[in-house]
One Martini backbone bead per residue (centre of mass of N, CA, C, O) as a GRO file, in nm:
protein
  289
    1UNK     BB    1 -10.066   8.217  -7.005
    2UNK     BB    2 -10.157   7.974  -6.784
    3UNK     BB    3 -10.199   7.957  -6.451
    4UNK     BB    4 -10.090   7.656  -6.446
    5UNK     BB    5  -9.823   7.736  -6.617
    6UNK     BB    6  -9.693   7.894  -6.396
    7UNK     BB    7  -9.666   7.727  -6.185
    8UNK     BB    8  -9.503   7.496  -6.350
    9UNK     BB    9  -9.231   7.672  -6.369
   10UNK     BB   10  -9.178   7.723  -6.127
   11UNK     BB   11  -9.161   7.463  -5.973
   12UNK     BB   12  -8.930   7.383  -6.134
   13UNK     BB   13  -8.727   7.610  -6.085
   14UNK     BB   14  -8.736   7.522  -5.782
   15UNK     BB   15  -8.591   7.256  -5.816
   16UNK     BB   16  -8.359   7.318  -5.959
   17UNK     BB   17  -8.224   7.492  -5.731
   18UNK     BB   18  -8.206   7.301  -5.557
   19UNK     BB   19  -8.054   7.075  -5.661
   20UNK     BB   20  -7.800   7.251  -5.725
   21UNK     BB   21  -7.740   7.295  -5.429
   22UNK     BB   22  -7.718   6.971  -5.350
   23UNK     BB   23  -7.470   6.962  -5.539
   24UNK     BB   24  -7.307   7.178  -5.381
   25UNK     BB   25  -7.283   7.024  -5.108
   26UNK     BB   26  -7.129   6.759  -5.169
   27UNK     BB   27  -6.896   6.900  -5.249
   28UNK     BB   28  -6.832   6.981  -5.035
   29UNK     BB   29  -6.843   6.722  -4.846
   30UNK     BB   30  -6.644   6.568  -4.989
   31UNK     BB   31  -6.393   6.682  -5.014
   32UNK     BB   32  -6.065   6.689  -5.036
   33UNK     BB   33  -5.814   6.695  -4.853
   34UNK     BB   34  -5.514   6.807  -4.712
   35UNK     BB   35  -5.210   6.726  -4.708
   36UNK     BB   36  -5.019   6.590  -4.469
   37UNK     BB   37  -4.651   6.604  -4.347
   38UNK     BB   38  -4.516   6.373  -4.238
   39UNK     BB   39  -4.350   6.215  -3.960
   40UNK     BB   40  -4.051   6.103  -3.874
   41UNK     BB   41  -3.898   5.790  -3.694
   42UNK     BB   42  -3.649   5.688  -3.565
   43UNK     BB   43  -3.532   5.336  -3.537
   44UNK     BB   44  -3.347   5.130  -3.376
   45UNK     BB   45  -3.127   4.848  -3.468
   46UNK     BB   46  -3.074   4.597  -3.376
   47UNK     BB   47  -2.775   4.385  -3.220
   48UNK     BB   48  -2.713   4.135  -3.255
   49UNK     BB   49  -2.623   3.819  -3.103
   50UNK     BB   50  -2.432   3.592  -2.991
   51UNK     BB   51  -2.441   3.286  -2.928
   52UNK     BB   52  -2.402   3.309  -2.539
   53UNK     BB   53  -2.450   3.598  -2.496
   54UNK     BB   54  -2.524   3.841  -2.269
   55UNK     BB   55  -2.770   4.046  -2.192
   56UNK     BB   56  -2.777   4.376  -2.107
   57UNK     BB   57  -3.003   4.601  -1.890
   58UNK     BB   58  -2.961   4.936  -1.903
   59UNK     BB   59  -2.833   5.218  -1.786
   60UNK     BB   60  -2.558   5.215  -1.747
   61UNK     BB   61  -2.391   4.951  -1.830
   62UNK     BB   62  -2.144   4.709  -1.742
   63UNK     BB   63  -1.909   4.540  -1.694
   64UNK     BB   64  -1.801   4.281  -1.531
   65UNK     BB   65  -1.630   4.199  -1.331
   66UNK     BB   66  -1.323   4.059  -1.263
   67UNK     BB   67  -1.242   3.767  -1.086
   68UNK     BB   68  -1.103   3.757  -0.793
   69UNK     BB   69  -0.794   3.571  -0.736
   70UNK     BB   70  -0.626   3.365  -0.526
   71UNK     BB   71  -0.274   3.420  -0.415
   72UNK     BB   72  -0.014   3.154  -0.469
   73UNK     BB   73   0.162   2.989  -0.239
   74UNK     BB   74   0.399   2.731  -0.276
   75UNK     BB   75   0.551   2.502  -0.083
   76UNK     BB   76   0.800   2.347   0.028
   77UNK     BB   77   0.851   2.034   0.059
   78UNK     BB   78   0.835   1.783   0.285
   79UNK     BB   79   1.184   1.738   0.366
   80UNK     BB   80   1.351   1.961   0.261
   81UNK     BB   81   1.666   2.030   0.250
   82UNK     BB   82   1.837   2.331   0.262
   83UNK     BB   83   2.021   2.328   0.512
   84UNK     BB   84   2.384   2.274   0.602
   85UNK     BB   85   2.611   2.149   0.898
   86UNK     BB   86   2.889   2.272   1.103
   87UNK     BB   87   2.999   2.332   1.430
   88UNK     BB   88   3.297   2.517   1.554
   89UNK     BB   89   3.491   2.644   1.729
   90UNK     BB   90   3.790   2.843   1.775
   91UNK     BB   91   3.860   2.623   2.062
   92UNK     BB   92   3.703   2.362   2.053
   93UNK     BB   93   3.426   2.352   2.255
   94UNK     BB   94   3.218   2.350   2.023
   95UNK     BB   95   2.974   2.081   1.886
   96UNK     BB   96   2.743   2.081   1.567
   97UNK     BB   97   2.458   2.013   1.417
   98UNK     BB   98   2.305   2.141   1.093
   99UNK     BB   99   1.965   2.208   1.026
  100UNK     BB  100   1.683   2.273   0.736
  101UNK     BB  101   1.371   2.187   0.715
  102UNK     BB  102   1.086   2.154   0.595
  103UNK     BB  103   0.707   2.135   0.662
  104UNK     BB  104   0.499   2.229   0.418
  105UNK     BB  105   0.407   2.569   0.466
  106UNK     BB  106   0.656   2.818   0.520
  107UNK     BB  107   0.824   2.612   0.728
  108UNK     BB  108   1.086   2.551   0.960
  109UNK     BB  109   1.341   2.309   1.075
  110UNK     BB  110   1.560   2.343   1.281
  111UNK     BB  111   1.838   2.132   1.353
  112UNK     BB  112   1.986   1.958   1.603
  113UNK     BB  113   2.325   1.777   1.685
  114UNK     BB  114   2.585   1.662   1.844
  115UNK     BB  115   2.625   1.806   2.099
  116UNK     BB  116   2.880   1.991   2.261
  117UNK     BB  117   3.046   2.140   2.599
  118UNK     BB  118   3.287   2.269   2.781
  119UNK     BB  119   3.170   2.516   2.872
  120UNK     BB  120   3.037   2.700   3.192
  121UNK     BB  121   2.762   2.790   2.983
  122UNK     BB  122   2.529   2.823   2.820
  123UNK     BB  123   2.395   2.781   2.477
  124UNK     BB  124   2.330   2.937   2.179
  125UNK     BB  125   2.111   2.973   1.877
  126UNK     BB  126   2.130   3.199   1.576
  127UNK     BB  127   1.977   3.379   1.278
  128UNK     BB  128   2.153   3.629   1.104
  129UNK     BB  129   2.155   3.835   0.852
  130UNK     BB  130   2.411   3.974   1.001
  131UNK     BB  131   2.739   3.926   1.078
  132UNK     BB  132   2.928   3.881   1.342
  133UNK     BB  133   3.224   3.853   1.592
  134UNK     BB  134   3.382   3.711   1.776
  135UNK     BB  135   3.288   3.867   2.061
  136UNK     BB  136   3.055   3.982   2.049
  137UNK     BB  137   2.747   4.170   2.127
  138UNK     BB  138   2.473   4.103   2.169
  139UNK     BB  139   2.116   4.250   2.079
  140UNK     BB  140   2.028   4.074   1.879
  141UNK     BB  141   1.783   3.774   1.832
  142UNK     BB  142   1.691   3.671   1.603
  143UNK     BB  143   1.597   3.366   1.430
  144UNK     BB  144   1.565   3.098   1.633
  145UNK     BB  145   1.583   3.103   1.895
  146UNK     BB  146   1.807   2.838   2.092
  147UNK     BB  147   1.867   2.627   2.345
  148UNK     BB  148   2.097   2.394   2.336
  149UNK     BB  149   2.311   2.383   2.637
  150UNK     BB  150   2.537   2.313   2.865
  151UNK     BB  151   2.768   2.132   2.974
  152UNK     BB  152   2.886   1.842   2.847
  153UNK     BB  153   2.970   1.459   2.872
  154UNK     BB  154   2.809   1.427   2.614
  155UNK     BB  155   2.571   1.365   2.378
  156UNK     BB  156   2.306   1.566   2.287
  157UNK     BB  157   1.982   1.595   2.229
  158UNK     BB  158   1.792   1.648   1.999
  159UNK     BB  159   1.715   1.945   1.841
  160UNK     BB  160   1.428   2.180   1.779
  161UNK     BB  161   1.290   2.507   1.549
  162UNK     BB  162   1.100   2.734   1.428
  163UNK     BB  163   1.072   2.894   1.102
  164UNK     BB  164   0.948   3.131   0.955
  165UNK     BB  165   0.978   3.148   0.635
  166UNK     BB  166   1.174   3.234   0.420
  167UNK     BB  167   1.537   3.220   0.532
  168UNK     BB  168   1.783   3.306   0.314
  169UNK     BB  169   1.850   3.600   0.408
  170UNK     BB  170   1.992   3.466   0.601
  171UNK     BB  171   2.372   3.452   0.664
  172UNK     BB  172   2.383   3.344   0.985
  173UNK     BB  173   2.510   3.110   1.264
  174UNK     BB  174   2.476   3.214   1.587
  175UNK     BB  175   2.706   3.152   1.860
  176UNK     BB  176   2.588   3.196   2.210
  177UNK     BB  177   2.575   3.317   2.559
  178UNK     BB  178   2.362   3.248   2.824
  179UNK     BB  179   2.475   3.396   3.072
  180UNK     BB  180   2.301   3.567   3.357
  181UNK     BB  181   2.628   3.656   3.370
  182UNK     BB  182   2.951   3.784   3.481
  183UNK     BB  183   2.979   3.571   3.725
  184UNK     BB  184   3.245   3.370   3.734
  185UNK     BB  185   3.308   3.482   3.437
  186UNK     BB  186   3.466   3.524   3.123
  187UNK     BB  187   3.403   3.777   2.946
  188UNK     BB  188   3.403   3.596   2.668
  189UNK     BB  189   3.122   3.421   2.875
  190UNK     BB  190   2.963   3.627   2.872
  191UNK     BB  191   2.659   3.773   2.817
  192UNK     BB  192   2.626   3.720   2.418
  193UNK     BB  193   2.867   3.641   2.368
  194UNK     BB  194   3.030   3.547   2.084
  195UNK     BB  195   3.165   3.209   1.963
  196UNK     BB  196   3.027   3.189   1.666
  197UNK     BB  197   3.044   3.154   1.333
  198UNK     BB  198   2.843   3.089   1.014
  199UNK     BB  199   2.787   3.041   0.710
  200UNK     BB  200   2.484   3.017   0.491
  201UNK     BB  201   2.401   2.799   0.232
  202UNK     BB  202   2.122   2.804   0.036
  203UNK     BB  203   1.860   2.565  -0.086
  204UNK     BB  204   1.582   2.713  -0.216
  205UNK     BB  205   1.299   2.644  -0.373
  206UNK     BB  206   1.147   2.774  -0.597
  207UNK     BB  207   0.805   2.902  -0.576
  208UNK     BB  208   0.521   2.887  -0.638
  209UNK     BB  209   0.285   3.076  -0.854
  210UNK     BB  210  -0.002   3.280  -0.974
  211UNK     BB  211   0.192   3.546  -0.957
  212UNK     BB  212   0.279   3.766  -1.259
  213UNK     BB  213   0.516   3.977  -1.310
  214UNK     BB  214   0.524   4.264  -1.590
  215UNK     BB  215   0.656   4.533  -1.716
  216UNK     BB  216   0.485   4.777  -1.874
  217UNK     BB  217   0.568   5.007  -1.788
  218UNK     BB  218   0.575   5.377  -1.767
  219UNK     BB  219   0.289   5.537  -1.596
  220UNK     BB  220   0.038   5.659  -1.488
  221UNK     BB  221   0.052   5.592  -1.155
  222UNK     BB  222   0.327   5.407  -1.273
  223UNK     BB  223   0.675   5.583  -1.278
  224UNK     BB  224   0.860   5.420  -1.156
  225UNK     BB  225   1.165   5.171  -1.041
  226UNK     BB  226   1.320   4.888  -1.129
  227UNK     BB  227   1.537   4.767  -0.858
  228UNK     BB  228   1.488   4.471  -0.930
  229UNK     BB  229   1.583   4.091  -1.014
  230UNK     BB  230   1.544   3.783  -1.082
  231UNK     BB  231   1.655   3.534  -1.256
  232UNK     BB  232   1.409   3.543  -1.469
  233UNK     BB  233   1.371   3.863  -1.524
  234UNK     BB  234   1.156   3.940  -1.306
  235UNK     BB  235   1.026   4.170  -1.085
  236UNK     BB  236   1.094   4.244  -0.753
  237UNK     BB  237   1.133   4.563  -0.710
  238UNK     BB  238   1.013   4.882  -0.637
  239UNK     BB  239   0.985   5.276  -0.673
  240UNK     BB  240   0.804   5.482  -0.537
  241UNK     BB  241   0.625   5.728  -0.713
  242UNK     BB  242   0.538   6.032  -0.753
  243UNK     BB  243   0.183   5.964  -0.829
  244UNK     BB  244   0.139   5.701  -0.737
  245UNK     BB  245  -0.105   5.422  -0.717
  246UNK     BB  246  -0.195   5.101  -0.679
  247UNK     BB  247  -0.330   5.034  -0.912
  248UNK     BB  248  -0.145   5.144  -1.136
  249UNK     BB  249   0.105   4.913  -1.013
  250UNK     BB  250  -0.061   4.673  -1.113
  251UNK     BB  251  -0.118   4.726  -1.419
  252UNK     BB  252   0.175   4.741  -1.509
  253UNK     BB  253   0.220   4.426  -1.368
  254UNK     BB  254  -0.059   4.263  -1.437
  255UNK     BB  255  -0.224   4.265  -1.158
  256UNK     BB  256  -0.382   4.253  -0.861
  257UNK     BB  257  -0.455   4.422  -0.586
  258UNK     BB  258  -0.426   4.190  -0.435
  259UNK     BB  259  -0.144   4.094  -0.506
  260UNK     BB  260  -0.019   4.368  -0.377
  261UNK     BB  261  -0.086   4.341  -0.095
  262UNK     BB  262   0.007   4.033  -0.081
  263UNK     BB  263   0.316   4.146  -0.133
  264UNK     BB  264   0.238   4.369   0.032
  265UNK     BB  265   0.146   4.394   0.441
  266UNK     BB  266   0.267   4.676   0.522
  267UNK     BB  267   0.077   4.876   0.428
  268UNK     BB  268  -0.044   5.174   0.465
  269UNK     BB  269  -0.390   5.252   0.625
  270UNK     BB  270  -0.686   5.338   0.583
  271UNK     BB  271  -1.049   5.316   0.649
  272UNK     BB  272  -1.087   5.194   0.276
  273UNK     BB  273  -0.719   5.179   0.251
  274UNK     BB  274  -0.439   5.210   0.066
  275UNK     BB  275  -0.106   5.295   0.029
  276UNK     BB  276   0.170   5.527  -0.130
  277UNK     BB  277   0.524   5.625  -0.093
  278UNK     BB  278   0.726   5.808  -0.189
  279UNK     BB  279   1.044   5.566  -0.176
  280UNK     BB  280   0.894   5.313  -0.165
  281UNK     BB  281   0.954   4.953  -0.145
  282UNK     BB  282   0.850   4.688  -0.353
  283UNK     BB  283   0.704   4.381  -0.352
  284UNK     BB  284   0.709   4.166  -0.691
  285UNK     BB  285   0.809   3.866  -0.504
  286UNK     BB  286   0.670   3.602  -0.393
  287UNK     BB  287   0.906   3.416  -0.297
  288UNK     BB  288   0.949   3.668  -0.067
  289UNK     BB  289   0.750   3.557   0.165
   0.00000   0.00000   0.00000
């Protein structure tokens, strides 16, 4: 062969060997990678809102409370006469009219007339829880204190005083002597010496509230016991057991806890709060404020 035709033989050769080459670097530089295995994210899917529903966003948030409404006691009409009566001593030295009419506020009118009174003392009238005996000496003067007059020569002017409070719980009218001492008159006519007694009939009407106790029973923090009702059968008074503690008796009794202050106005309180003690009588009877 000649010197030329092996020159061109070589050229082939290496030619062929390089095209092979740059085939085989094509296939490296191609090649599939292989597949890597995905990861997968779960996402939460919203829970529709139904229309006019508010959303809250953040983390721990609750519902909002529930607005806390002022608990109301609707007072008896005014001019509604609850109480009347007349009052005669048991020597007949004393006569004179009583009645009690509302104000329309909470409070009442005691009113007197036709007063007359031939004792030789000013003489007082006023109105007590228990009824004392005649001859009796007061110790205290109850509510409605009030000097009707010393003795009269005829019928003395109409007067009156005012009473706060559903007055029903007193039970007696009683008249005594308001002399400024012992010195000159008989012992029976002495200072606060009782001169009368009358028991009082009260017809007050029921007054509405908002306020509407129902017992739903003995529960965690409000275990006590129901010891009087209404005559409508709602409870009346509670007897606070060990671990009750004023939410609790609250919640038994379907109010608000500002309605349990509103009618317990005397618990006692701490720096931030009120509390209660077992043995504690609770009043949650509205109309009885």
């Amino acid at each position: 062969m000649s010197t030329e035709g092996i020159m061109r033989r070589s050229v082939a050769t290496i030619a062929g060997a390089a095209a092979a080459l740059l085939l085989l670097s094509g296939c490296a530089l191609f090649a599939q990678k292989p597949h890597s295995t995905p990861t997968h994210t779960r996402t939460a899917s919203p829970t529709p809102t139904p229309t006019g529903t508010p959303v809250r966003s953040g983390i721990g948030s609750s519902p909002a409370p529930s607005p806390i409404i002022a608990p109301v006691l609707t007072p008896v009409p005014s001019g509604t006469v609850v109480a009347e009566g007349d009052v005669a001593s048991p020597k007949g030295s004393i006569h004179y009219h009583y009645r009690v009419v509302s104000n329309g506020d909470n409070t009442y009118d005691a009113q007197y007339s036709g007063f007359t009174s031939t004792v030789p003392v000013p003489v007082s009238v006023t109105f007590l829880e228990t009824a004392p005996q005649v001859g009796d000496g007061l110790t205290y003067h109850g509510v409605g204190d009030f000097q009707l007059g010393g003795p009269t020569t005829g019928t003395a002017a109409a007067a009156s005083t005012v009473i706060g409070g559903k007055p029903s719980y007193l039970a007696a009218l009683v008249t005594y002597s308001s002399a400024p001492s012992f010195d000159g008159v008989p012992v029976e006519l002495g200072p606060n010496k009782v001169l009368a007694v009358n028991s009082v009939h009260w017809s007050v009407p029921v007054r509405a509230s908002n306020v509407h106790p129902v017992d739903g029973g003995a529960t965690p923090g409000a275990n006590g016991t129901v010891t009087a009702t209404t005559a409508s059968g709602a409870p009346r008074t509670y007897l606070v057991d060990s671990g009750d503690a004023p939410a609790g008796i609250a919640a038994r009794f379907g109010i608000q806890l500002t309605d349990l202050y509103w009618l317990n106005p005397d618990l006692p309180s701490g720096t931030d709060q009120k509390y209660v003690l077992a043995g504690t009588q609770l009043n949650l009877d509205p109309d009885s404020l």
